[in-house]
Amino acid sequence: LKYFFRLMTYEFHAASIRKKHTKYKTWYFWNITIKPECQGQGIASKLIRPICEYMDRIGEDIYLETHLEERVSLYEHYGFELLEKSKVPHAKDIYLYGMIRRHKEKE
């Protein structure tokens, strides 16, 4: 029950941050996870880069959250910008980093 409460607190907080910074048509990166033993092999790039290119073509933004500060620079590498860092309510040590990648205009 304690774990469920923490999870729901995080999710409600994440939703409020997302709502504050995005519009209805913004796409949402929900979950990208690479096994630790597979990291550093370009797998994230093979997943993220084509999605970013597609979103540029259709003219849509992408929003995501992470709770790991060390992931912020990874997403910045793909053009995401940090919108907000906020402490998750009722959690001693959990922060949420809300990020957006605005689509690139067609030339």
Coordinates of N, CA, C and O in Angstrom, one line a residue:
L1 N 0.8 -1.2 0.0 CA 0.0 0.0 0.0 C 0.9 1.3 0.0 O 0.6 2.2 -0.7
K2 N 2.0 1.2 0.7 CA 2.9 2.4 0.8 C 3.5 2.6 -0.6 O 3.6 3.8 -1.0
Y3 N 3.9 1.6 -1.3 CA 4.4 1.7 -2.6 C 3.4 2.3 -3.6 O 3.7 3.2 -4.4
F4 N 2.2 1.8 -3.5 CA 1.1 2.3 -4.4 C 0.9 3.8 -4.1 O 0.7 4.6 -5.1
F5 N 0.9 4.2 -2.9 CA 0.7 5.6 -2.5 C 1.8 6.5 -3.2 O 1.5 7.5 -3.7
R6 N 3.0 6.0 -3.0 CA 4.2 6.8 -3.6 C 4.0 6.8 -5.1 O 4.3 7.9 -5.8
L7 N 3.7 5.7 -5.8 CA 3.5 5.7 -7.2 C 2.4 6.7 -7.7 O 2.6 7.4 -8.6
M8 N 1.3 6.6 -7.0 CA 0.2 7.5 -7.4 C 0.5 9.0 -7.1 O 0.2 9.9 -7.9
T9 N 1.2 9.3 -6.0 CA 1.7 10.6 -5.8 C 2.6 11.1 -6.9 O 2.4 12.3 -7.4
Y10 N 3.5 10.3 -7.3 CA 4.4 10.7 -8.4 C 3.6 10.9 -9.7 O 3.8 11.9 -10.4
E11 N 2.7 10.0 -10.0 CA 1.9 10.1 -11.2 C 1.1 11.4 -11.3 O 1.0 12.1 -12.3
F12 N 0.4 11.7 -10.1 CA -0.4 12.9 -10.1 C 0.4 14.1 -10.2 O 0.1 15.1 -10.9
H13 N 1.6 14.1 -9.6 CA 2.5 15.3 -9.6 C 3.0 15.4 -11.1 O 3.0 16.5 -11.6
A14 N 3.4 14.3 -11.7 CA 3.9 14.4 -13.1 C 2.8 14.9 -14.0 O 3.1 15.7 -14.9
A15 N 1.6 14.5 -13.8 CA 0.5 15.0 -14.7 C 0.2 16.5 -14.5 O 0.0 17.2 -15.5
S16 N 0.4 17.0 -13.3 CA 0.2 18.4 -13.1 C 1.3 19.2 -13.7 O 1.0 20.3 -14.3
I17 N 2.5 18.7 -13.7 CA 3.6 19.4 -14.3 C 3.4 19.4 -15.8 O 3.6 20.4 -16.5
R18 N 3.1 18.2 -16.4 CA 2.8 18.1 -17.8 C 1.7 19.0 -18.3 O 1.9 19.7 -19.3
K19 N 0.7 19.1 -17.5 CA -0.5 19.9 -17.9 C -0.1 21.4 -17.9 O -0.5 22.2 -18.8
K20 N 0.8 21.8 -17.0 CA 1.2 23.2 -16.9 C 2.1 23.6 -18.1 O 2.0 24.8 -18.5
H21 N 2.8 22.7 -18.7 CA 3.8 23.1 -19.7 C 3.5 22.6 -21.1 O 4.2 23.0 -22.0
T22 N 2.4 21.9 -21.3 CA 2.1 21.4 -22.6 C 0.7 21.7 -23.1 O -0.1 22.0 -22.2
K23 N 0.5 21.6 -24.3 CA -0.8 21.8 -24.9 C -1.4 20.4 -25.3 O -0.7 19.4 -25.2
Y24 N -2.6 20.4 -25.7 CA -3.3 19.1 -26.0 C -2.5 18.2 -27.0 O -2.4 17.0 -26.8
K25 N -2.0 18.9 -28.0 CA -1.4 18.1 -29.1 C 0.1 17.7 -28.9 O 0.7 17.1 -29.7
T26 N 0.6 18.0 -27.7 CA 2.0 17.6 -27.5 C 2.1 16.1 -27.2 O 1.3 15.6 -26.5
W27 N 3.0 15.4 -27.8 CA 3.2 14.0 -27.7 C 3.9 13.8 -26.4 O 4.7 14.6 -25.9
Y28 N 3.7 12.6 -25.8 CA 4.3 12.3 -24.5 C 5.2 11.0 -24.6 O 4.7 9.9 -25.0
F29 N 6.5 11.2 -24.3 CA 7.3 10.0 -24.2 C 7.0 9.4 -22.8 O 7.3 10.0 -21.8
W30 N 6.5 8.2 -22.8 CA 6.0 7.6 -21.6 C 7.1 6.9 -20.9 O 7.4 7.1 -19.7
N31 N 7.8 6.0 -21.6 CA 8.8 5.1 -20.9 C 9.8 4.6 -21.9 O 9.4 3.9 -22.8
I32 N 11.0 4.9 -21.6 CA 12.1 4.3 -22.4 C 13.1 3.8 -21.4 O 13.6 4.5 -20.6
T33 N 13.4 2.5 -21.5 CA 14.3 1.9 -20.5 C 15.3 1.0 -21.3 O 14.8 0.2 -22.1
I34 N 16.5 1.2 -21.0 CA 17.6 0.3 -21.6 C 18.2 -0.5 -20.5 O 18.7 0.2 -19.5
K35 N 18.3 -1.8 -20.6 CA 19.0 -2.5 -19.5 C 20.4 -2.0 -19.3 O 21.1 -1.7 -20.3
P36 N 20.8 -1.9 -18.0 CA 22.1 -1.4 -17.8 C 23.2 -2.1 -18.6 O 24.1 -1.4 -19.0
E37 N 23.2 -3.4 -18.7 CA 24.2 -4.1 -19.5 C 24.2 -3.8 -21.0 O 25.2 -4.1 -21.7
C38 N 23.1 -3.2 -21.4 CA 23.0 -2.8 -22.9 C 23.2 -1.3 -23.1 O 23.2 -0.9 -24.3
Q39 N 23.4 -0.6 -22.1 CA 23.6 0.9 -22.3 C 25.0 1.1 -22.9 O 25.9 0.4 -22.8
G40 N 25.1 2.3 -23.6 CA 26.3 2.6 -24.3 C 26.5 2.0 -25.6 O 27.6 2.1 -26.2
Q41 N 25.5 1.3 -26.1 CA 25.6 0.6 -27.4 C 24.8 1.4 -28.5 O 24.6 0.8 -29.6
G42 N 24.2 2.5 -28.2 CA 23.5 3.3 -29.2 C 22.0 2.9 -29.3 O 21.3 3.3 -30.3
I43 N 21.5 2.1 -28.4 CA 20.1 1.6 -28.5 C 19.1 2.7 -28.3 O 18.2 2.9 -29.0
A44 N 19.4 3.6 -27.3 CA 18.5 4.7 -27.0 C 18.4 5.6 -28.3 O 17.4 6.1 -28.6
S45 N 19.6 5.9 -28.9 CA 19.6 6.7 -30.1 C 18.8 6.1 -31.2 O 18.1 6.8 -31.9
K46 N 18.8 4.8 -31.4 CA 18.1 4.1 -32.4 C 16.6 4.2 -32.1 O 15.8 4.1 -33.1
L47 N 16.2 4.4 -30.9 CA 14.8 4.6 -30.5 C 14.3 6.0 -30.6 O 13.3 6.3 -31.1
I48 N 15.1 6.9 -30.1 CA 14.8 8.3 -29.9 C 14.9 9.1 -31.2 O 14.0 9.9 -31.5
R49 N 16.0 9.0 -31.9 CA 16.3 9.8 -33.1 C 15.2 9.7 -34.1 O 14.7 10.7 -34.6
P50 N 14.7 8.5 -34.5 CA 13.6 8.4 -35.5 C 12.3 9.1 -35.1 O 11.6 9.7 -35.9
I51 N 12.0 9.0 -33.8 CA 10.8 9.6 -33.2 C 10.9 11.1 -33.3 O 10.0 11.8 -33.8
C52 N 12.1 11.6 -33.0 CA 12.3 13.1 -33.1 C 12.2 13.6 -34.5 O 11.6 14.6 -34.8
E53 N 12.8 12.8 -35.4 CA 12.7 13.2 -36.9 C 11.3 13.2 -37.3 O 10.8 14.0 -38.1
Y54 N 10.5 12.1 -36.9 CA 9.1 12.1 -37.3 C 8.3 13.2 -36.8 O 7.5 13.8 -37.5
M55 N 8.5 13.6 -35.5 CA 7.8 14.7 -34.9 C 8.2 16.0 -35.6 O 7.3 16.9 -35.7
D56 N 9.4 16.2 -36.0 CA 9.7 17.4 -36.8 C 8.9 17.4 -38.1 O 8.4 18.5 -38.5
R57 N 8.8 16.3 -38.8 CA 8.1 16.2 -40.0 C 6.6 16.6 -39.8 O 6.0 17.3 -40.7
I58 N 6.0 16.1 -38.8 CA 4.6 16.4 -38.6 C 4.3 17.7 -37.7 O 3.2 18.1 -37.5
G59 N 5.4 18.3 -37.3 CA 5.3 19.6 -36.6 C 4.7 19.5 -35.2 O 4.0 20.3 -34.7
E60 N 5.1 18.4 -34.4 CA 4.6 18.3 -33.1 C 5.8 18.2 -32.1 O 6.9 17.8 -32.4
D61 N 5.5 18.7 -30.8 CA 6.5 18.7 -29.7 C 6.4 17.3 -29.0 O 5.3 16.6 -29.1
I62 N 7.4 17.0 -28.2 CA 7.4 15.8 -27.4 C 7.8 16.3 -26.0 O 8.7 17.0 -25.7
Y63 N 7.0 15.7 -25.0 CA 7.3 16.0 -23.6 C 7.6 14.7 -22.9 O 7.2 13.6 -23.3
L64 N 8.5 14.8 -21.9 CA 8.8 13.7 -21.1 C 9.2 14.1 -19.6 O 9.4 15.3 -19.4
E65 N 9.2 13.2 -18.7 CA 9.7 13.4 -17.4 C 10.7 12.3 -17.1 O 10.6 11.2 -17.6
T66 N 11.6 12.7 -16.2 CA 12.5 11.7 -15.7 C 12.7 12.0 -14.2 O 12.5 13.2 -13.8
H67 N 13.0 11.0 -13.4 CA 13.3 11.3 -12.0 C 14.8 11.1 -11.7 O 15.2 11.3 -10.6
L68 N 15.5 10.9 -12.8 CA 17.0 10.7 -12.6 C 17.7 11.9 -13.2 O 17.7 12.2 -14.4
E69 N 18.3 12.7 -12.4 CA 19.0 13.9 -12.8 C 20.1 13.6 -13.9 O 20.2 14.4 -14.8
E70 N 20.7 12.5 -13.8 CA 21.8 12.1 -14.8 C 21.2 11.9 -16.2 O 21.9 11.9 -17.2
R71 N 19.9 11.7 -16.3 CA 19.3 11.5 -17.6 C 19.0 12.8 -18.3 O 18.7 12.8 -19.5
V72 N 19.0 13.9 -17.6 CA 18.6 15.2 -18.2 C 19.6 15.5 -19.3 O 19.2 15.9 -20.4
S73 N 20.9 15.3 -19.1 CA 21.8 15.6 -20.2 C 21.7 14.7 -21.4 O 21.9 15.1 -22.6
L74 N 21.3 13.4 -21.2 CA 21.0 12.5 -22.3 C 19.9 13.1 -23.2 O 20.0 13.2 -24.4
Y75 N 18.8 13.5 -22.5 CA 17.7 14.1 -23.3 C 18.0 15.4 -23.9 O 17.6 15.7 -25.0
E76 N 18.8 16.2 -23.3 CA 19.3 17.5 -23.9 C 20.0 17.2 -25.1 O 19.9 18.0 -26.1
H77 N 20.8 16.1 -25.2 CA 21.5 15.7 -26.4 C 20.6 15.6 -27.6 O 21.0 15.8 -28.7
Y78 N 19.3 15.2 -27.4 CA 18.3 15.0 -28.4 C 17.5 16.2 -28.6 O 16.5 16.2 -29.3
G79 N 17.8 17.3 -28.0 CA 17.1 18.6 -28.2 C 16.1 18.9 -27.2 O 15.3 19.9 -27.4
F80 N 16.0 18.1 -26.1 CA 15.0 18.5 -25.1 C 15.5 19.6 -24.2 O 16.7 19.7 -24.0
E81 N 14.6 20.4 -23.7 CA 15.1 21.4 -22.8 C 14.3 21.2 -21.4 O 13.2 20.7 -21.4
L82 N 15.0 21.5 -20.4 CA 14.5 21.3 -19.0 C 13.5 22.4 -18.8 O 13.8 23.6 -18.9
L83 N 12.2 22.1 -18.5 CA 11.2 23.1 -18.2 C 11.1 23.3 -16.7 O 10.9 24.4 -16.2
E84 N 11.2 22.2 -15.9 CA 11.0 22.3 -14.5 C 11.6 21.2 -13.7 O 11.5 20.0 -14.2
K85 N 12.2 21.5 -12.6 CA 12.7 20.5 -11.6 C 11.8 20.7 -10.4 O 11.7 21.8 -9.9
S86 N 11.1 19.7 -9.9 CA 10.3 19.9 -8.8 C 10.4 18.6 -7.9 O 10.5 17.5 -8.3
K87 N 10.2 18.9 -6.6 CA 10.2 17.8 -5.6 C 8.9 17.1 -5.6 O 7.8 17.8 -5.6
V88 N 8.8 15.8 -5.6 CA 7.6 15.1 -5.6 C 7.0 15.2 -4.2 O 7.8 14.9 -3.2
P89 N 5.8 15.6 -4.0 CA 5.2 15.7 -2.6 C 5.2 14.4 -1.9 O 5.1 13.4 -2.5
H90 N 5.5 14.5 -0.6 CA 5.5 13.4 0.3 C 6.6 12.4 0.0 O 6.5 11.2 0.4
A91 N 7.6 12.8 -0.7 CA 8.8 12.0 -1.0 C 10.0 12.7 -0.6 O 10.3 13.8 -1.0
K92 N 10.8 12.1 0.2 CA 12.0 12.7 0.8 C 13.0 13.1 -0.3 O 13.6 14.1 -0.3
D93 N 13.2 12.2 -1.2 CA 14.4 12.3 -2.1 C 14.0 12.1 -3.6 O 14.9 11.8 -4.4
I94 N 12.8 12.3 -4.0 CA 12.5 12.1 -5.4 C 12.1 13.4 -6.0 O 11.3 14.2 -5.6
Y95 N 12.8 13.7 -7.2 CA 12.6 14.9 -7.9 C 12.1 14.5 -9.3 O 12.4 13.4 -9.8
L96 N 11.3 15.4 -9.9 CA 10.8 15.2 -11.3 C 11.4 16.3 -12.1 O 11.4 17.4 -11.8
Y97 N 11.9 15.9 -13.3 CA 12.5 16.8 -14.3 C 11.6 16.7 -15.5 O 11.6 15.7 -16.2
G98 N 10.8 17.8 -15.7 CA 9.9 17.9 -16.9 C 10.7 18.5 -18.0 O 11.3 19.6 -17.9
M99 N 10.7 17.9 -19.2 CA 11.4 18.3 -20.4 C 10.6 18.3 -21.6 O 9.6 17.5 -21.7
I100 N 10.9 19.2 -22.5 CA 10.2 19.3 -23.8 C 11.2 19.4 -25.0 O 12.2 20.0 -24.8
R101 N 10.8 18.8 -26.1 CA 11.6 19.0 -27.3 C 10.6 19.6 -28.3 O 9.6 19.0 -28.7
R102 N 10.9 20.8 -28.6 CA 10.0 21.5 -29.6 C 10.4 21.1 -31.0 O 11.6 21.0 -31.3
H103 N 9.4 20.8 -31.8 CA 9.7 20.4 -33.2 C 10.5 21.5 -33.9 O 10.3 22.7 -33.6
K104 N 11.3 21.0 -34.8 CA 12.0 21.9 -35.7 C 11.1 22.3 -36.9 O 10.5 21.5 -37.5
E105 N 11.1 23.6 -37.2 CA 10.3 24.1 -38.3 C 10.8 23.5 -39.6 O 12.0 23.4 -39.8
K106 N 9.9 23.3 -40.5 CA 10.3 22.9 -41.8 C 10.9 24.0 -42.6 O 10.5 25.2 -42.4
E107 N 11.9 23.7 -43.4 CA 12.6 24.8 -44.1 C 11.9 25.0 -45.5 O 11.4 24.1 -46.1

